[in-house]
């Protein structure tokens, strides 16, 4: 085959374009610091980088979710601490109401302070963060208020709030007001033949079982009628102390179930109760709002027997419930801190993988650039020697 000058020229120009493209690609890589600038440069690496970016952006959003949740839980924990302090103060006031030297004025002062603490508790339950009520659930409405009876009334809060902290991991992170206002109160009940619980039972100091009315805390018989002393009910406090309406302290003779005075003499007419009742433990749901109202009503009437008895036991259960809910908040805070640590570690690893996939090795690319420049200059010099003919050569 005859090789013409035109063929040599075309071949030279084609090779020069290849060399120029190689030099252009290396120059672009050095300018950007990336292996590729468009998908066609390296389809596999481009697809892998897109996947990495997607995971990194998702992780950054998860981290934002976690940070917001941590702040929310911090606010919740602060509110729970305030609730615990308010209930502890109410309990202290209830205990002081049992002071026998206190008259109506002192009891009224205690009642007024407890009323203010009730309003404070309702205000705490209405705490907001970032424009949302932290105890309001998905409804987003103010969760509580105090009615005319002095009771804390809770509105429907819907479901608890949820947050996604990693792919497929969704948790409930809010506490609804109902979880705080409704508490479980352990009581003893009479074991019925069918195994269920009947009347509320209390134990006196000598271990006798006493049936009592759950509303009035009065001693009742097996027919649920009040046991009367001097024609009026006998009250029973949380420790099993029995008192007549005139303040007479009574006790139960363990051997025969008869009621006695403190000096050991039986009361007249003789009263005998069933003091060997088989009992079972049972859980009852109490309402903090109603309990606080009952406490203030008792103090208003000047009768502190229930305040230092049944109601004191219930406020202890309410405080335990607040502590339990606060413990749940603390557990969630620890989980969020762990999730935040894992999230940041994952993002660091993903960015490292991304860097390996698309960042250039500067030393390697600098050497490659020097090489393609040398090749390009050598090709120019070679062509100058080989293709020396010009138009002037053909004029001769």
Short mmCIF file of C-alpha atoms in Angstrom, two decimals:
data_model
loop_
_atom_site.label_atom_id
_atom_site.label_comp_id
_atom_site.label_asym_id
_atom_site.label_seq_id
_atom_site.Cartn_x
_atom_site.Cartn_y
_atom_site.Cartn_z
CA UNK A 1 0.00 0.00 0.00
CA UNK A 2 1.27 3.41 -0.92
CA UNK A 3 1.77 5.71 2.05
CA UNK A 4 1.08 9.28 1.14
CA UNK A 5 1.84 12.48 2.95
CA UNK A 6 -1.86 13.01 3.53
CA UNK A 7 -2.12 9.68 5.31
CA UNK A 8 0.86 10.49 7.48
CA UNK A 9 -0.62 13.89 8.28
CA UNK A 10 -3.99 12.41 9.26
CA UNK A 11 -2.33 9.77 11.43
CA UNK A 12 -0.21 12.43 13.08
CA UNK A 13 -3.24 14.65 13.80
CA UNK A 14 -5.16 11.67 15.25
CA UNK A 15 -2.29 10.75 17.56
CA UNK A 16 -1.85 14.39 18.56
CA UNK A 17 -5.54 14.57 19.51
CA UNK A 18 -5.15 11.48 21.67
CA UNK A 19 -2.16 13.02 23.42
CA UNK A 20 -3.99 16.33 23.86
CA UNK A 21 -7.03 14.53 25.31
CA UNK A 22 -4.83 12.63 27.75
CA UNK A 23 -3.15 15.85 28.81
CA UNK A 24 -6.54 17.62 29.08
CA UNK A 25 -7.95 14.81 31.28
CA UNK A 26 -4.95 14.89 33.62
CA UNK A 27 -5.11 18.68 33.78
CA UNK A 28 -8.84 18.55 34.64
CA UNK A 29 -8.19 15.96 37.37
CA UNK A 30 -5.46 18.13 38.88
CA UNK A 31 -7.70 21.21 38.71
CA UNK A 32 -10.73 19.51 40.37
CA UNK A 33 -8.96 16.98 42.56
CA UNK A 34 -11.48 14.35 41.35
CA UNK A 35 -11.07 11.24 39.26
CA UNK A 36 -14.09 12.17 37.12
CA UNK A 37 -16.22 15.21 36.44
CA UNK A 38 -19.11 13.57 34.58
CA UNK A 39 -20.61 10.05 34.63
CA UNK A 40 -19.18 9.15 31.22
CA UNK A 41 -15.64 9.55 32.61
CA UNK A 42 -16.18 6.52 34.90
CA UNK A 43 -19.75 5.14 35.02
CA UNK A 44 -19.05 2.64 37.80
CA UNK A 45 -17.32 5.13 40.09
CA UNK A 46 -19.94 7.80 39.36
CA UNK A 47 -22.77 5.41 40.35
CA UNK A 48 -20.91 4.41 43.52
CA UNK A 49 -20.34 8.06 44.46
CA UNK A 50 -24.03 8.85 43.95
CA UNK A 51 -24.91 6.01 46.33
CA UNK A 52 -22.39 7.29 48.88
CA UNK A 53 -23.74 10.84 48.67
CA UNK A 54 -27.29 9.55 49.16
CA UNK A 55 -26.29 7.66 52.31
CA UNK A 56 -24.30 10.62 53.65
CA UNK A 57 -27.21 13.04 53.13
CA UNK A 58 -29.58 10.56 54.82
CA UNK A 59 -27.21 10.19 57.76
CA UNK A 60 -26.93 13.95 58.10
CA UNK A 61 -30.73 14.17 58.27
CA UNK A 62 -30.79 11.38 60.86
CA UNK A 63 -28.22 13.34 62.86
CA UNK A 64 -30.44 16.43 62.67
CA UNK A 65 -33.37 14.32 63.92
CA UNK A 66 -31.26 13.00 66.78
CA UNK A 67 -30.06 16.47 67.80
CA UNK A 68 -33.63 17.79 67.84
CA UNK A 69 -34.78 14.78 69.87
CA UNK A 70 -31.94 15.22 72.39
CA UNK A 71 -32.97 18.87 72.93
CA UNK A 72 -36.62 17.78 73.27
CA UNK A 73 -35.72 15.13 75.86
CA UNK A 74 -33.55 17.62 77.79
CA UNK A 75 -36.57 19.94 78.04
CA UNK A 76 -38.77 17.01 79.08
CA UNK A 77 -36.31 15.96 81.79
CA UNK A 78 -36.24 19.51 83.18
CA UNK A 79 -40.05 19.56 83.28
CA UNK A 80 -40.15 16.14 84.96
CA UNK A 81 -37.72 17.40 87.61
CA UNK A 82 -40.01 20.36 88.31
CA UNK A 83 -43.01 18.00 88.54
CA UNK A 84 -41.18 15.81 91.04
CA UNK A 85 -40.26 18.83 93.16
CA UNK A 86 -43.87 20.08 93.15
CA UNK A 87 -45.27 16.69 94.20
CA UNK A 88 -42.61 16.29 96.89
CA UNK A 89 -43.58 19.68 98.31
CA UNK A 90 -47.26 18.65 98.28
CA UNK A 91 -46.37 15.50 100.20
CA UNK A 92 -44.47 17.53 102.80
CA UNK A 93 -47.53 19.75 103.24
CA UNK A 94 -49.79 16.70 103.59
CA UNK A 95 -47.57 15.26 106.31
CA UNK A 96 -47.54 18.59 108.15
CA UNK A 97 -51.36 18.63 108.01
CA UNK A 98 -51.30 15.71 110.45
CA UNK A 99 -49.91 17.95 113.17
CA UNK A 100 -52.51 17.80 115.94
CA UNK A 101 -51.80 21.37 117.01
CA UNK A 102 -52.83 22.79 113.63
CA UNK A 103 -56.14 24.57 113.53
CA UNK A 104 -58.38 25.69 110.67
CA UNK A 105 -56.12 28.60 109.72
CA UNK A 106 -53.06 26.36 109.35
CA UNK A 107 -55.00 23.78 107.36
CA UNK A 108 -56.35 26.52 105.09
CA UNK A 109 -52.82 27.80 104.46
CA UNK A 110 -51.73 24.27 103.54
CA UNK A 111 -54.76 23.92 101.28
CA UNK A 112 -53.98 27.22 99.53
CA UNK A 113 -50.37 26.23 98.86
CA UNK A 114 -51.42 22.83 97.52
CA UNK A 115 -53.91 24.61 95.23
CA UNK A 116 -51.07 26.77 93.89
CA UNK A 117 -48.93 23.68 93.39
CA UNK A 118 -51.82 22.12 91.45
CA UNK A 119 -51.82 25.13 89.09
CA UNK A 120 -48.04 24.86 88.83
CA UNK A 121 -48.26 21.19 87.85
CA UNK A 122 -50.79 22.03 85.14
CA UNK A 123 -48.49 24.80 83.88
CA UNK A 124 -45.54 22.38 83.77
CA UNK A 125 -47.63 19.90 81.77
CA UNK A 126 -48.20 22.71 79.24
CA UNK A 127 -44.46 23.27 78.71
CA UNK A 128 -43.64 23.83 75.03
CA UNK A 129 -40.50 23.36 72.94
CA UNK A 130 -39.96 24.58 69.39
CA UNK A 131 -43.63 25.57 69.16
CA UNK A 132 -44.97 22.20 70.37
CA UNK A 133 -46.29 21.04 73.74
CA UNK A 134 -43.87 18.39 74.98
CA UNK A 135 -46.66 16.48 76.77
CA UNK A 136 -49.26 17.17 74.05
CA UNK A 137 -48.63 14.16 71.78
CA UNK A 138 -49.67 14.24 68.14
CA UNK A 139 -52.72 16.44 68.81
CA UNK A 140 -50.51 19.47 69.39
CA UNK A 141 -53.03 21.10 71.74
CA UNK A 142 -52.49 22.40 75.27
CA UNK A 143 -52.68 19.12 77.20
CA UNK A 144 -54.01 20.22 80.61
CA UNK A 145 -56.03 22.80 82.49
CA UNK A 146 -57.49 23.24 85.97
CA UNK A 147 -61.30 23.26 86.17
CA UNK A 148 -63.57 25.01 88.66
CA UNK A 149 -63.33 22.04 91.05
CA UNK A 150 -59.56 22.41 91.28
CA UNK A 151 -58.95 19.26 89.27
CA UNK A 152 -56.28 18.97 86.60
CA UNK A 153 -58.13 17.93 83.45
CA UNK A 154 -56.20 16.42 80.55
CA UNK A 155 -57.27 16.72 76.93
CA UNK A 156 -56.86 13.94 74.39
CA UNK A 157 -53.20 13.93 73.35
CA UNK A 158 -53.45 11.32 70.60
CA UNK A 159 -50.39 9.17 70.01
CA UNK A 160 -46.82 9.82 71.10
CA UNK A 161 -44.39 11.51 68.70
CA UNK A 162 -42.04 9.33 66.64
CA UNK A 163 -38.67 9.96 65.03
CA UNK A 164 -36.48 7.99 62.62
CA UNK A 165 -32.88 7.88 63.87
CA UNK A 166 -31.46 5.45 61.29
CA UNK A 167 -32.73 3.47 58.33
CA UNK A 168 -35.81 1.53 59.48
CA UNK A 169 -35.35 2.48 63.17
CA UNK A 170 -38.29 4.57 64.44
CA UNK A 171 -38.80 5.28 68.16
CA UNK A 172 -41.39 7.02 70.34
CA UNK A 173 -39.69 9.90 72.08
CA UNK A 174 -42.44 12.02 73.65
CA UNK A 175 -44.28 11.59 76.95
CA UNK A 176 -48.02 12.25 77.01
CA UNK A 177 -49.65 14.02 79.96
CA UNK A 178 -51.80 10.94 80.65
CA UNK A 179 -48.68 8.96 81.54
CA UNK A 180 -48.03 11.41 84.37
CA UNK A 181 -51.57 12.06 85.55
CA UNK A 182 -52.61 8.38 85.65
CA UNK A 183 -50.68 6.27 88.12
CA UNK A 184 -50.94 2.73 89.45
CA UNK A 185 -51.71 2.37 93.15
CA UNK A 186 -51.19 -1.00 94.81
CA UNK A 187 -53.92 -2.07 97.24
CA UNK A 188 -54.90 -5.19 99.14
CA UNK A 189 -58.32 -6.63 98.33
CA UNK A 190 -60.45 -9.35 99.80
CA UNK A 191 -60.07 -12.55 97.79
CA UNK A 192 -63.50 -13.64 96.57
CA UNK A 193 -64.41 -17.29 95.85
CA UNK A 194 -63.89 -16.73 92.12
CA UNK A 195 -60.35 -15.47 92.74
CA UNK A 196 -61.12 -11.80 92.02
CA UNK A 197 -60.71 -8.90 94.43
CA UNK A 198 -63.54 -7.56 96.55
CA UNK A 199 -63.40 -4.85 99.24
CA UNK A 200 -60.27 -2.84 99.91
CA UNK A 201 -58.27 -4.33 102.79
CA UNK A 202 -55.86 -2.66 105.19
CA UNK A 203 -53.69 -4.20 107.86
CA UNK A 204 -53.56 -2.73 111.32
CA UNK A 205 -50.41 -2.60 113.42
CA UNK A 206 -51.06 -6.08 114.78
CA UNK A 207 -51.54 -7.65 111.34
CA UNK A 208 -55.34 -7.83 111.44
CA UNK A 209 -57.13 -7.53 108.09
CA UNK A 210 -59.64 -4.70 107.94
CA UNK A 211 -62.27 -4.09 105.27
CA UNK A 212 -62.50 -0.39 104.41
CA UNK A 213 -64.54 1.83 102.12
CA UNK A 214 -62.28 2.92 99.23
CA UNK A 215 -63.92 6.36 99.13
CA UNK A 216 -64.23 7.31 102.80
CA UNK A 217 -61.56 5.01 104.34
CA UNK A 218 -64.10 3.90 106.95
CA UNK A 219 -64.19 0.43 108.52
CA UNK A 220 -66.90 -1.73 106.90
CA UNK A 221 -68.33 -5.20 107.55
CA UNK A 222 -68.67 -8.12 105.10
CA UNK A 223 -71.93 -6.59 103.82
CA UNK A 224 -70.10 -3.35 102.91
CA UNK A 225 -71.89 -1.42 105.68
CA UNK A 226 -70.04 1.03 107.93
CA UNK A 227 -69.01 -0.36 111.30
CA UNK A 228 -70.38 2.22 113.75
CA UNK A 229 -69.04 3.38 117.11
CA UNK A 230 -71.38 5.65 119.04
CA UNK A 231 -73.53 5.74 115.92
CA UNK A 232 -70.81 7.08 113.62
CA UNK A 233 -68.27 5.43 111.28
CA UNK A 234 -64.81 4.38 112.42
CA UNK A 235 -62.03 5.86 110.29
CA UNK A 236 -58.96 3.85 109.29
CA UNK A 237 -55.73 5.58 108.26
CA UNK A 238 -53.02 4.25 105.93
CA UNK A 239 -51.14 2.66 108.85
CA UNK A 240 -54.16 0.80 110.15
CA UNK A 241 -54.93 3.10 113.08
CA UNK A 242 -58.63 3.10 114.02
CA UNK A 243 -60.33 6.17 115.42
CA UNK A 244 -63.84 7.04 116.46
CA UNK A 245 -65.47 10.31 115.44
CA UNK A 246 -64.53 11.80 118.84
CA UNK A 247 -60.85 10.91 118.37
CA UNK A 248 -60.98 7.76 120.51
CA UNK A 249 -58.19 5.40 119.39
CA UNK A 250 -59.36 1.83 118.88
CA UNK A 251 -57.63 -1.46 118.20
CA UNK A 252 -58.55 -5.01 117.27
CA UNK A 253 -58.09 -7.96 119.63
CA UNK A 254 -56.19 -10.34 117.38
CA UNK A 255 -57.54 -13.43 119.13
CA UNK A 256 -61.27 -12.77 118.69
CA UNK A 257 -61.65 -9.75 116.37
CA UNK A 258 -63.35 -7.60 119.01
CA UNK A 259 -62.78 -3.85 119.09
CA UNK A 260 -60.99 -2.42 122.15
CA UNK A 261 -59.98 0.94 123.49
CA UNK A 262 -56.34 1.73 124.10
CA UNK A 263 -56.60 0.57 127.71
CA UNK A 264 -57.66 -2.90 126.53
CA UNK A 265 -61.32 -2.66 127.53
CA UNK A 266 -63.85 -3.79 124.95
CA UNK A 267 -66.18 -1.12 123.63
CA UNK A 268 -69.84 -1.31 124.48
CA UNK A 269 -71.96 -2.48 122.85
CA UNK A 270 -69.52 -5.17 121.73
CA UNK A 271 -68.37 -5.02 118.12
CA UNK A 272 -66.73 -7.99 116.44
CA UNK A 273 -65.21 -7.89 112.96
CA UNK A 274 -63.77 -10.49 110.61
CA UNK A 275 -60.04 -9.92 111.03
CA UNK A 276 -58.74 -13.00 109.23
CA UNK A 277 -59.63 -12.27 105.62
CA UNK A 278 -57.72 -13.90 102.76
CA UNK A 279 -56.31 -11.09 100.62
CA UNK A 280 -54.74 -10.56 97.18
CA UNK A 281 -52.64 -7.69 95.85
CA UNK A 282 -54.28 -5.58 93.18
CA UNK A 283 -53.43 -2.54 91.07
CA UNK A 284 -55.81 0.39 90.80
CA UNK A 285 -55.49 3.38 88.48
CA UNK A 286 -55.44 6.71 90.24
CA UNK A 287 -55.90 10.16 88.74
CA UNK A 288 -53.49 12.77 90.02
CA UNK A 289 -55.82 15.63 89.10
CA UNK A 290 -58.71 14.21 91.14
CA UNK A 291 -56.41 13.22 94.00
CA UNK A 292 -55.13 16.78 94.40
CA UNK A 293 -58.71 18.05 94.33
CA UNK A 294 -59.74 15.52 97.02
CA UNK A 295 -56.81 16.61 99.17
CA UNK A 296 -57.74 20.30 99.02
CA UNK A 297 -61.41 19.50 99.66
CA UNK A 298 -60.52 17.50 102.77
CA UNK A 299 -58.35 20.33 104.07
CA UNK A 300 -61.13 22.82 103.28
CA UNK A 301 -63.50 20.81 105.46
CA UNK A 302 -60.95 20.75 108.28
CA UNK A 303 -60.62 16.93 108.22
CA UNK A 304 -57.02 15.88 107.64
CA UNK A 305 -57.50 12.17 108.43
CA UNK A 306 -57.64 11.12 104.77
CA UNK A 307 -54.88 13.56 103.85
CA UNK A 308 -52.44 11.86 106.21
CA UNK A 309 -53.85 8.42 105.46
CA UNK A 310 -55.20 7.14 102.18
CA UNK A 311 -54.27 10.21 100.14
CA UNK A 312 -50.69 10.20 101.44
CA UNK A 313 -50.27 6.62 100.22
CA UNK A 314 -51.64 7.60 96.81
CA UNK A 315 -49.41 10.66 96.45
CA UNK A 316 -46.45 8.35 97.11
CA UNK A 317 -47.61 6.21 94.18
CA UNK A 318 -47.97 9.33 92.01
CA UNK A 319 -44.41 10.41 92.89
CA UNK A 320 -43.12 6.91 92.08
CA UNK A 321 -44.89 7.12 88.73
CA UNK A 322 -43.21 10.47 87.94
CA UNK A 323 -39.84 8.95 88.84
CA UNK A 324 -40.57 5.97 86.59
CA UNK A 325 -41.51 8.22 83.66
CA UNK A 326 -38.40 10.34 84.23
CA UNK A 327 -36.32 7.16 84.21
CA UNK A 328 -37.85 6.35 80.82
CA UNK A 329 -36.81 9.80 79.57
CA UNK A 330 -33.27 9.18 80.84
CA UNK A 331 -33.16 5.87 78.99
CA UNK A 332 -34.20 7.61 75.78
CA UNK A 333 -31.52 10.28 76.31
CA UNK A 334 -28.85 7.59 76.63
CA UNK A 335 -30.12 5.89 73.50
CA UNK A 336 -30.01 9.15 71.55
CA UNK A 337 -26.44 9.80 72.67
CA UNK A 338 -25.46 6.32 71.51
CA UNK A 339 -27.28 6.77 68.20
CA UNK A 340 -25.56 10.13 67.66
CA UNK A 341 -22.13 8.55 68.21
CA UNK A 342 -22.90 5.72 65.78
CA UNK A 343 -24.31 8.15 63.22
CA UNK A 344 -21.21 10.37 63.27
CA UNK A 345 -18.94 7.33 63.00
CA UNK A 346 -20.91 6.01 60.01
CA UNK A 347 -20.71 9.37 58.27
CA UNK A 348 -16.95 9.52 58.79
CA UNK A 349 -16.58 6.04 57.29
CA UNK A 350 -18.82 6.88 54.33
CA UNK A 351 -16.87 10.05 53.56
CA UNK A 352 -13.63 8.07 53.71
CA UNK A 353 -15.00 5.52 51.23
CA UNK A 354 -16.23 8.38 49.01
CA UNK A 355 -12.79 9.98 49.10
CA UNK A 356 -11.14 6.72 48.01
CA UNK A 357 -13.66 6.42 45.19
CA UNK A 358 -13.42 9.89 43.60
CA UNK A 359 -10.40 11.79 44.97
CA UNK A 360 -7.13 11.63 43.01
CA UNK A 361 -3.67 10.73 44.22
CA UNK A 362 -1.89 14.05 43.71
CA UNK A 363 1.60 12.56 43.37
CA UNK A 364 0.41 9.92 40.91
CA UNK A 365 -1.54 12.40 38.79
CA UNK A 366 1.35 14.91 38.81
CA UNK A 367 3.68 12.20 37.47
CA UNK A 368 1.09 11.19 34.85
CA UNK A 369 0.73 14.84 33.80
CA UNK A 370 4.48 15.18 33.42
CA UNK A 371 4.53 11.97 31.36
CA UNK A 372 1.75 13.01 28.94
CA UNK A 373 3.40 16.42 28.51
CA UNK A 374 6.69 14.73 27.61
CA UNK A 375 4.88 12.44 25.17
CA UNK A 376 3.12 15.41 23.59
CA UNK A 377 6.35 17.41 23.19
CA UNK A 378 8.13 14.34 21.77
CA UNK A 379 5.35 13.80 19.24
CA UNK A 380 5.65 17.42 18.09
CA UNK A 381 9.41 17.10 17.65
CA UNK A 382 9.06 13.78 15.80
CA UNK A 383 6.50 15.15 13.39
CA UNK A 384 8.73 18.16 12.64
CA UNK A 385 11.47 15.83 11.42
CA UNK A 386 9.22 13.40 9.52
CA UNK A 387 6.80 15.84 7.89
CA UNK A 388 9.28 18.42 6.57
CA UNK A 389 7.60 18.92 3.18
CA UNK A 390 5.71 22.15 2.62
CA UNK A 391 3.94 23.85 -0.31
CA UNK A 392 7.21 25.48 -1.31
CA UNK A 393 8.67 22.02 -1.97
CA UNK A 394 6.02 21.43 -4.63
CA UNK A 395 6.57 24.86 -6.30
CA UNK A 396 10.09 23.88 -7.31
#
